[in-house]
């Protein structure tokens, strides 16, 4: 690269803001006029459908690539037993002494950026259950368990402190609806995720979901596909997963493995005779006549598959339906079977197939998705009304014959025939007869047996799976102006501060997004493979079929491009962009808009062989362009770390032995020679965090030392960020930690952030932004954080208090006696908000949730039960609307 080219670019972009927006427009001139014409015609993008040409089909056939990306991001070294290792890391995080925050009377709390996409789409749903009093419990793939009492107009997250947020099954005791069972771990994985998201067993609540106990795992597996309670004997609990069917006869305390499988399993309980159950395991149908204790093959006449669904109706329990997706000679089949003799014989009521040319023959309701999305339900009032779903939803009023398509995933997201693609669950509420569909875009419901659908249950659900996001705060006022993030299966999104939902600006699978930090107008976002888009209008033109900036780059000839590419945009000049491939680095200094001397605009700037100045060893996995100096660039490869001080003309390998590969790199906002990185691996011997003060020539690893509040070792650190005061933040499998003494001691950042995988982390102005894969995006005001203790003479955080949006006026009596252990908390919130009230010990560890609900503005009195807590000092913590307030309480 020639430095003169950079000089021209910087001069024009800084002196003439209009040039930034319009000159070259980050596209070749031939595209500029057509793009401006299309801007006026652009509208809101629907999930998935508005990617590049043929994106609709491409998005539905990349499950393996998506799974590989997630596995590589989450577990870069592919360590065996990773899920068990990081649970040890979670316990290390929970053991950190957070007493400084407890002793601060008030502090900032994490604030959720927004909720759904366009008010109609959220993240993937996996399970749903209903109680007779009107509550609905909804489980998601990586967003945890949620509860609503008003048909989804308001939701409360019940599981933010659980060990995992992958919920595969939930069941409510129909006789004692205060008792709920939630099975963790999700099977058949995630589009954009591993083939399974491992769980830790079953959580049980006896107080309507407020507090939870993790039941002994025993011989249970760690993946859940379904859970149910036997209505005739509510001590009988059923669990299905990849290993088959388990039964507990003592309300979940112990489990018996009654039916083995090596594929996804499902089952149905006869609603009129609960001793009779039918199950699908190993591509076969089994039947039990003794409440699931013993099983026998249920007839013939069907073709099985690895993922089958089974259902029946109380209107006629002689009719049992099964949906299967076998591979036939004509292609991948969608077969619907019916038995009218208790499973002795099965007849094929409907069949269709999808061949290799994507031509559907017959009602191919599963399309090619049967291995991943196969749902079935029967009307509780009419056993001949059958609903099936895969890519879309189909219905029959003739016992499975003559299926009619009822939804169109390519349609308007607000239309009555729209649900998101990939139907995982179809289930009727037995008390209201409302039909629910759980999809890759959230939960939808129908009060007309699937003829008409509503999307409003997603409006206030914050379960989007973000690959990476960014924010822009005005450098003069500090005010937040814009957020942007790409979501798995839900495209590229933007939101203004205070927006009720994200706005979809481009469909398809959305990868990492960046916002230019000079004026906040320029936005970059990725689609799958080597695809990078740009907008100079805060994303308003991304809905058009604009140019892939990497389309003419040699990166297109690189093999094994990651499903979501890693890249970086310079804070000082957003026209400087660096993109990682599987092997090399590619760099532009004009935002990818032009060619120079006939050369590609994203030229390759590293080589794995050849000339020494550009030679690097290993695959390039992460890149950082210095925040203050576009000439200083750092890259992490699978074997080491390299740095350049001449904008990629030459590269130097660090002299320090890294021992593993970096996952993220950043620099001090004022000093390009001062660099910070996180490294992969979740073992106790890994070097997780490093600091360099000499341009990357040498590194030290302060977090590798042991001691009080040392950095937890048994997790992978995926992202790092640094603020103007030198305070360091790292994001891992369970959240974000901060250090104010150059990485020696670490503390939780603030209350309010769910324990979930962090995929993006940025400091913008005096705010910290975290993107998560399953719980949306969150930010916190760094200036309002509780002060950290003084260590080695360093004070990291401001001691200013958070805005007084919540307060605890009094706790009385206080102290309280262990004999009564009841007190009243008088508190207030300044606006209607999701509010939690919990009690913590002196080290900052949660002991009991006292309230978790939507609270009206004003003053409130809540009587709390603190029985079972040890004598001594505790803290009551109120969290609402971005602030956290603490008051001590003593038990005598």
Coordinates of C-alpha atoms in Angstrom, one line a residue, residues 146-547:
X146 CA -39.6 -16.2 29.4
X147 CA -43.1 -15.6 31.0
X148 CA -46.1 -13.6 29.9
X149 CA -49.5 -13.2 31.5
X150 CA -51.0 -11.0 28.8
X151 CA -50.4 -13.0 25.6
X152 CA -47.0 -11.6 25.0
X153 CA -47.7 -7.9 25.3
X154 CA -45.1 -7.9 28.2
X155 CA -42.5 -10.5 28.9
X156 CA -40.3 -11.2 31.9
X157 CA -37.0 -13.2 31.5
X158 CA -36.9 -15.9 34.2
X159 CA -33.4 -17.3 33.5
X160 CA -30.8 -14.5 33.3
X161 CA -28.8 -16.0 36.1
X162 CA -29.0 -19.6 34.9
X163 CA -25.9 -21.6 34.0
X164 CA -27.1 -21.9 30.4
X165 CA -29.8 -20.0 28.4
X166 CA -30.5 -22.9 25.9
X167 CA -34.0 -24.1 26.9
X168 CA -35.3 -27.1 24.9
X169 CA -38.4 -28.0 26.9
X170 CA -40.8 -26.5 29.5
X171 CA -43.7 -28.1 31.2
X172 CA -46.3 -26.7 33.8
X173 CA -47.9 -29.0 36.4
X174 CA -51.6 -28.7 35.4
X175 CA -52.8 -29.4 38.9
X176 CA -50.2 -27.2 40.7
X177 CA -49.4 -24.5 38.1
X178 CA -47.0 -22.8 40.5
X179 CA -44.6 -25.7 39.6
X180 CA -42.7 -25.5 36.4
X181 CA -40.0 -27.7 34.9
X182 CA -37.5 -26.3 32.3
X183 CA -35.1 -28.7 30.5
X184 CA -31.9 -27.1 29.3
X185 CA -29.9 -27.9 26.2
X186 CA -31.3 -27.6 22.7
X187 CA -31.1 -30.4 20.1
X188 CA -30.6 -30.2 16.3
X189 CA -28.8 -27.1 17.1
X190 CA -29.0 -23.7 15.8
X191 CA -28.8 -22.1 12.4
X192 CA -25.7 -20.2 13.2
X193 CA -24.9 -22.5 16.0
X194 CA -23.5 -25.9 17.0
X195 CA -25.5 -29.1 16.3
X196 CA -26.4 -29.1 19.9
X197 CA -26.3 -26.4 22.6
X198 CA -25.5 -28.4 25.7
X199 CA -27.5 -27.9 28.9
X200 CA -27.0 -28.7 32.6
X201 CA -30.1 -30.6 33.4
X202 CA -33.6 -29.4 34.5
X203 CA -34.5 -26.3 36.5
X204 CA -37.6 -26.5 38.7
X205 CA -39.6 -23.6 40.2
X206 CA -42.3 -23.9 42.9
X207 CA -43.2 -20.2 43.0
X208 CA -44.4 -19.5 39.4
X209 CA -41.0 -19.0 38.0
X210 CA -39.5 -16.5 40.4
X211 CA -36.8 -18.8 41.9
X212 CA -35.3 -21.9 40.4
X213 CA -33.6 -25.0 41.7
X214 CA -31.3 -27.1 39.4
X215 CA -32.4 -30.7 39.9
X216 CA -29.7 -33.4 40.3
X217 CA -28.5 -34.4 36.8
X218 CA -28.0 -38.0 37.7
X219 CA -28.1 -40.2 34.6
X220 CA -30.0 -37.5 32.6
X221 CA -28.6 -36.2 29.3
X222 CA -27.8 -32.6 28.8
X223 CA -30.0 -32.0 25.7
X224 CA -33.8 -31.5 25.8
X225 CA -36.3 -31.8 23.0
X226 CA -39.5 -31.9 25.0
X227 CA -40.9 -32.0 28.6
X228 CA -44.4 -32.9 29.8
X229 CA -46.1 -33.6 33.1
X230 CA -48.6 -36.5 33.3
X231 CA -52.0 -34.9 34.1
X232 CA -53.2 -38.1 36.0
X233 CA -50.2 -38.2 38.3
X234 CA -48.2 -35.0 38.4
X235 CA -45.2 -36.6 40.0
X236 CA -44.6 -38.3 36.7
X237 CA -42.4 -36.1 34.6
X238 CA -41.2 -36.9 31.1
X239 CA -38.1 -35.7 29.3
X240 CA -37.1 -36.3 25.7
X241 CA -33.8 -35.6 24.1
X242 CA -31.1 -37.1 21.8
X243 CA -30.7 -40.1 24.1
X244 CA -34.4 -41.0 24.1
X245 CA -37.1 -40.8 26.8
X246 CA -36.5 -40.4 30.6
X247 CA -39.2 -40.6 33.3
X248 CA -39.2 -39.3 36.8
X249 CA -41.7 -40.7 39.3
X250 CA -40.8 -38.3 42.1
X251 CA -41.3 -34.9 40.5
X252 CA -37.8 -34.7 39.0
X253 CA -35.6 -35.9 41.8
X254 CA -34.5 -39.1 40.1
X255 CA -34.8 -40.3 36.5
X256 CA -35.2 -43.6 34.7
X257 CA -34.0 -44.1 31.1
X258 CA -37.0 -45.9 29.6
X259 CA -36.5 -45.6 25.9
X260 CA -33.1 -45.2 24.1
X261 CA -32.4 -43.3 21.0
X262 CA -29.5 -41.8 19.0
X263 CA -31.6 -39.2 17.2
X264 CA -34.1 -36.5 18.2
X265 CA -37.0 -37.9 20.1
X266 CA -40.5 -36.6 20.7
X267 CA -43.7 -38.0 22.3
X268 CA -47.4 -37.3 23.0
X269 CA -49.5 -38.3 26.0
X270 CA -53.0 -39.5 25.3
X271 CA -55.1 -36.6 26.9
X272 CA -58.0 -38.9 27.7
X273 CA -56.0 -41.9 28.9
X274 CA -52.6 -40.5 30.2
X275 CA -51.3 -44.1 30.7
X276 CA -50.9 -44.3 27.0
X277 CA -48.0 -42.5 25.3
X278 CA -46.6 -42.6 21.7
X279 CA -43.0 -41.6 20.9
X280 CA -40.6 -41.3 18.0
X281 CA -37.1 -42.5 18.5
X282 CA -34.4 -43.7 16.0
X283 CA -36.8 -43.1 13.1
X284 CA -39.4 -45.4 14.6
X285 CA -42.7 -45.1 16.4
X286 CA -43.1 -46.6 19.9
X287 CA -46.1 -47.0 22.2
X288 CA -46.4 -47.4 26.0
X289 CA -49.6 -48.5 27.9
X290 CA -48.1 -48.1 31.4
X291 CA -47.4 -44.4 31.7
X292 CA -44.1 -44.6 29.8
X293 CA -42.4 -47.3 31.9
X294 CA -42.2 -49.9 29.1
X295 CA -42.4 -49.5 25.3
X296 CA -43.1 -51.6 22.2
X297 CA -43.0 -50.9 18.4
X298 CA -46.2 -49.2 17.2
X299 CA -47.1 -50.8 13.9
X300 CA -45.9 -50.5 10.3
X301 CA -46.7 -48.6 7.1
X302 CA -44.5 -45.5 7.6
X303 CA -41.0 -44.3 6.6
X304 CA -39.1 -42.8 9.5
X305 CA -36.4 -40.0 9.7
X306 CA -34.0 -38.6 12.3
X307 CA -36.5 -35.8 13.2
X308 CA -40.1 -36.8 13.5
X309 CA -43.1 -35.1 15.1
X310 CA -46.1 -36.8 16.6
X311 CA -49.5 -35.4 17.8
X312 CA -53.1 -36.2 18.6
X313 CA -56.3 -34.4 19.7
X314 CA -58.6 -35.0 22.7
X315 CA -61.5 -34.8 20.3
X316 CA -60.6 -38.3 19.0
X317 CA -57.7 -40.1 20.5
X318 CA -58.0 -43.0 18.1
X319 CA -56.4 -40.7 15.5
X320 CA -52.6 -40.3 15.9
X321 CA -50.5 -38.3 13.3
X322 CA -46.8 -38.4 12.5
X323 CA -44.7 -36.1 10.3
X324 CA -41.6 -37.5 8.8
X325 CA -38.9 -36.3 6.4
X326 CA -37.2 -39.4 4.8
X327 CA -34.9 -39.3 1.8
X328 CA -36.7 -40.9 -1.1
X329 CA -35.6 -41.7 -4.7
X330 CA -37.3 -38.4 -5.8
X331 CA -35.6 -36.2 -3.2
X332 CA -36.2 -35.1 0.4
X333 CA -39.8 -36.0 1.3
X334 CA -42.5 -34.5 3.4
X335 CA -44.7 -37.3 4.6
X336 CA -47.7 -37.1 6.9
X337 CA -49.0 -40.3 8.3
X338 CA -52.2 -41.2 10.2
X339 CA -53.1 -44.2 12.4
X340 CA -56.8 -44.8 13.4
X341 CA -56.1 -48.0 15.3
X342 CA -53.9 -47.0 18.2
X343 CA -50.7 -47.2 16.1
X344 CA -51.1 -50.7 14.7
X345 CA -51.1 -49.5 11.1
X346 CA -50.2 -46.2 9.5
X347 CA -51.4 -44.7 6.2
X348 CA -49.8 -42.0 4.1
X349 CA -52.2 -39.1 4.0
X350 CA -50.0 -36.5 2.3
X351 CA -46.6 -36.6 0.5
X352 CA -44.4 -34.3 -1.5
X353 CA -40.7 -33.9 -2.1
X354 CA -38.0 -31.3 -2.9
X355 CA -35.5 -32.4 -5.5
X356 CA -32.0 -31.2 -6.1
X357 CA -33.2 -28.5 -8.5
X358 CA -35.4 -27.0 -5.7
X359 CA -38.6 -27.9 -7.5
X360 CA -41.3 -28.8 -5.1
X361 CA -43.5 -31.8 -6.1
X362 CA -46.7 -32.1 -4.1
X363 CA -47.2 -30.4 -0.7
X364 CA -43.5 -30.4 0.3
X365 CA -44.3 -28.6 3.6
X366 CA -40.9 -29.4 5.1
X367 CA -39.0 -28.2 2.0
X368 CA -35.4 -29.4 2.7
X369 CA -35.7 -28.5 6.3
X370 CA -37.2 -31.6 7.9
X371 CA -33.9 -32.5 9.7
X372 CA -34.1 -29.1 11.3
X373 CA -37.7 -27.9 11.4
X374 CA -40.6 -30.4 11.6
X375 CA -43.7 -29.3 13.5
X376 CA -47.1 -30.9 13.9
X377 CA -50.3 -30.1 15.9
X378 CA -54.0 -31.2 15.9
X379 CA -57.0 -29.1 16.7
X380 CA -58.2 -30.0 20.2
X381 CA -61.8 -29.5 19.1
X382 CA -61.6 -31.4 15.8
X383 CA -59.2 -34.3 15.2
X384 CA -59.3 -33.9 11.4
X385 CA -57.9 -30.4 11.5
X386 CA -54.1 -30.9 11.2
X387 CA -51.4 -28.3 11.1
X388 CA -47.9 -29.0 9.9
X389 CA -44.8 -26.8 9.4
X390 CA -41.3 -26.8 8.1
X391 CA -40.3 -23.8 6.0
X392 CA -43.9 -22.5 6.1
X393 CA -47.2 -23.7 7.7
X394 CA -49.7 -25.9 6.0
X395 CA -53.2 -27.1 7.1
X396 CA -55.7 -29.8 6.3
X397 CA -59.3 -30.2 7.4
X398 CA -59.5 -33.7 6.0
X399 CA -57.3 -35.7 8.4
X400 CA -54.0 -34.8 6.7
X401 CA -55.2 -34.9 3.1
X402 CA -55.3 -31.9 0.7
X403 CA -52.9 -29.8 2.6
X404 CA -53.1 -26.0 1.9
X405 CA -50.3 -23.5 2.5
X406 CA -51.3 -20.9 5.1
X407 CA -48.2 -18.8 5.5
X408 CA -45.6 -17.1 3.3
X409 CA -42.2 -16.5 5.0
X410 CA -41.2 -14.3 2.0
X411 CA -44.2 -11.9 2.6
X412 CA -44.8 -8.7 4.6
X413 CA -43.8 -9.3 8.2
X414 CA -47.0 -7.7 9.4
X415 CA -49.4 -9.6 7.1
X416 CA -51.9 -12.1 8.5
X417 CA -50.2 -14.9 6.5
X418 CA -46.7 -14.2 7.8
X419 CA -44.6 -16.2 10.1
X420 CA -40.8 -16.4 10.0
X421 CA -39.3 -19.4 8.2
X422 CA -38.3 -22.6 10.0
X423 CA -41.2 -23.9 12.1
X424 CA -39.9 -25.8 15.1
X425 CA -43.0 -26.2 17.2
X426 CA -46.7 -26.0 16.6
X427 CA -48.8 -26.3 19.8
X428 CA -52.3 -25.5 20.9
X429 CA -53.0 -23.9 24.3
X430 CA -55.4 -26.5 25.8
X431 CA -57.2 -23.8 27.8
X432 CA -57.8 -21.2 25.1
X433 CA -57.5 -23.3 21.9
X434 CA -55.1 -20.7 20.5
X435 CA -52.5 -22.1 18.2
X436 CA -48.8 -21.1 18.6
X437 CA -45.9 -21.4 16.1
X438 CA -42.3 -21.3 17.3
X439 CA -39.8 -20.3 14.6
X440 CA -36.4 -19.0 13.9
X441 CA -38.0 -15.5 14.1
X442 CA -39.8 -16.0 17.4
X443 CA -43.4 -16.9 18.4
X444 CA -46.6 -16.3 16.4
X445 CA -50.2 -17.2 17.3
X446 CA -53.4 -17.9 15.5
X447 CA -57.0 -17.9 16.8
X448 CA -58.3 -19.4 13.6
X449 CA -56.5 -22.8 13.4
X450 CA -53.7 -21.4 11.4
X451 CA -55.7 -19.4 8.8
X452 CA -54.6 -16.0 10.2
X453 CA -51.5 -15.1 12.2
X454 CA -50.4 -12.4 14.6
X455 CA -46.8 -11.3 15.2
X456 CA -47.3 -9.0 18.2
X457 CA -46.0 -11.5 20.8
X458 CA -42.5 -10.8 19.4
X459 CA -42.7 -7.1 19.9
X460 CA -41.3 -7.0 23.4
X461 CA -39.0 -10.1 23.2
X462 CA -35.3 -9.4 23.4
X463 CA -33.9 -12.7 22.0
X464 CA -32.1 -11.7 18.8
X465 CA -28.8 -13.6 18.2
X466 CA -26.4 -10.8 17.3
X467 CA -23.1 -11.7 15.6
X468 CA -21.7 -8.2 16.3
X469 CA -22.9 -4.7 16.7
X470 CA -21.8 -1.1 17.2
X471 CA -23.0 2.3 18.4
X472 CA -22.3 5.9 17.7
X473 CA -22.3 8.7 20.4
X474 CA -21.9 12.3 19.4
X475 CA -18.3 13.2 20.3
X476 CA -19.3 16.7 21.3
X477 CA -22.4 16.1 23.4
X478 CA -21.9 12.5 24.3
X479 CA -25.5 11.7 23.3
X480 CA -26.1 8.3 21.8
X481 CA -27.4 8.6 18.2
X482 CA -27.4 5.2 16.6
X483 CA -27.0 1.4 17.1
X484 CA -26.4 -1.2 14.4
X485 CA -26.0 -5.0 14.5
X486 CA -26.3 -8.1 12.4
X487 CA -28.4 -11.0 13.6
X488 CA -28.4 -14.7 12.7
X489 CA -31.2 -15.4 10.3
X490 CA -32.5 -11.8 10.8
X491 CA -30.2 -9.6 8.7
X492 CA -28.7 -6.2 9.3
X493 CA -30.5 -3.8 11.8
X494 CA -30.3 -0.3 13.1
X495 CA -32.0 1.5 16.0
X496 CA -32.0 5.1 17.3
X497 CA -31.8 5.6 21.1
X498 CA -35.2 4.9 22.6
X499 CA -36.6 3.0 19.6
X500 CA -39.1 0.3 20.6
X501 CA -37.6 -2.1 18.1
X502 CA -34.8 -2.5 15.6
X503 CA -35.4 -1.6 12.0
X504 CA -34.4 -4.2 9.4
X505 CA -32.2 -2.6 6.8
X506 CA -31.2 -5.7 5.0
X507 CA -32.4 -9.4 5.2
X508 CA -30.5 -12.7 5.1
X509 CA -28.0 -13.8 7.7
X510 CA -26.5 -10.7 9.2
X511 CA -22.9 -10.5 10.4
X512 CA -20.9 -7.9 12.3
X513 CA -21.7 -4.2 11.7
X514 CA -19.6 -1.1 12.2
X515 CA -20.6 2.6 12.4
X516 CA -18.1 5.2 11.2
X517 CA -17.0 7.0 14.3
X518 CA -16.4 10.4 12.6
X519 CA -19.9 11.5 11.7
X520 CA -22.0 8.4 12.5
X521 CA -23.3 8.2 8.9
X522 CA -21.2 5.5 7.4
X523 CA -22.3 1.9 8.2
X524 CA -20.7 -1.4 7.2
X525 CA -22.4 -4.8 7.5
X526 CA -21.8 -8.3 6.2
X527 CA -23.8 -11.1 4.7
X528 CA -22.5 -14.7 4.6
X529 CA -19.1 -15.7 3.1
X530 CA -17.0 -12.9 1.5
X531 CA -19.8 -10.3 1.4
X532 CA -19.5 -6.8 2.7
X533 CA -21.9 -3.9 2.3
X534 CA -21.6 -0.2 3.0
X535 CA -24.1 2.7 3.5
X536 CA -23.4 6.4 3.7
X537 CA -26.9 7.1 5.0
X538 CA -27.0 5.2 8.3
X539 CA -28.3 2.1 6.5
X540 CA -31.3 3.5 4.7
X541 CA -30.1 2.2 1.4
X542 CA -29.0 -1.3 2.5
X543 CA -32.3 -2.7 1.5
X544 CA -31.4 -2.3 -2.2
X545 CA -29.3 -4.8 -4.0
X546 CA -26.2 -2.7 -3.7
X547 CA -22.6 -3.8 -4.4

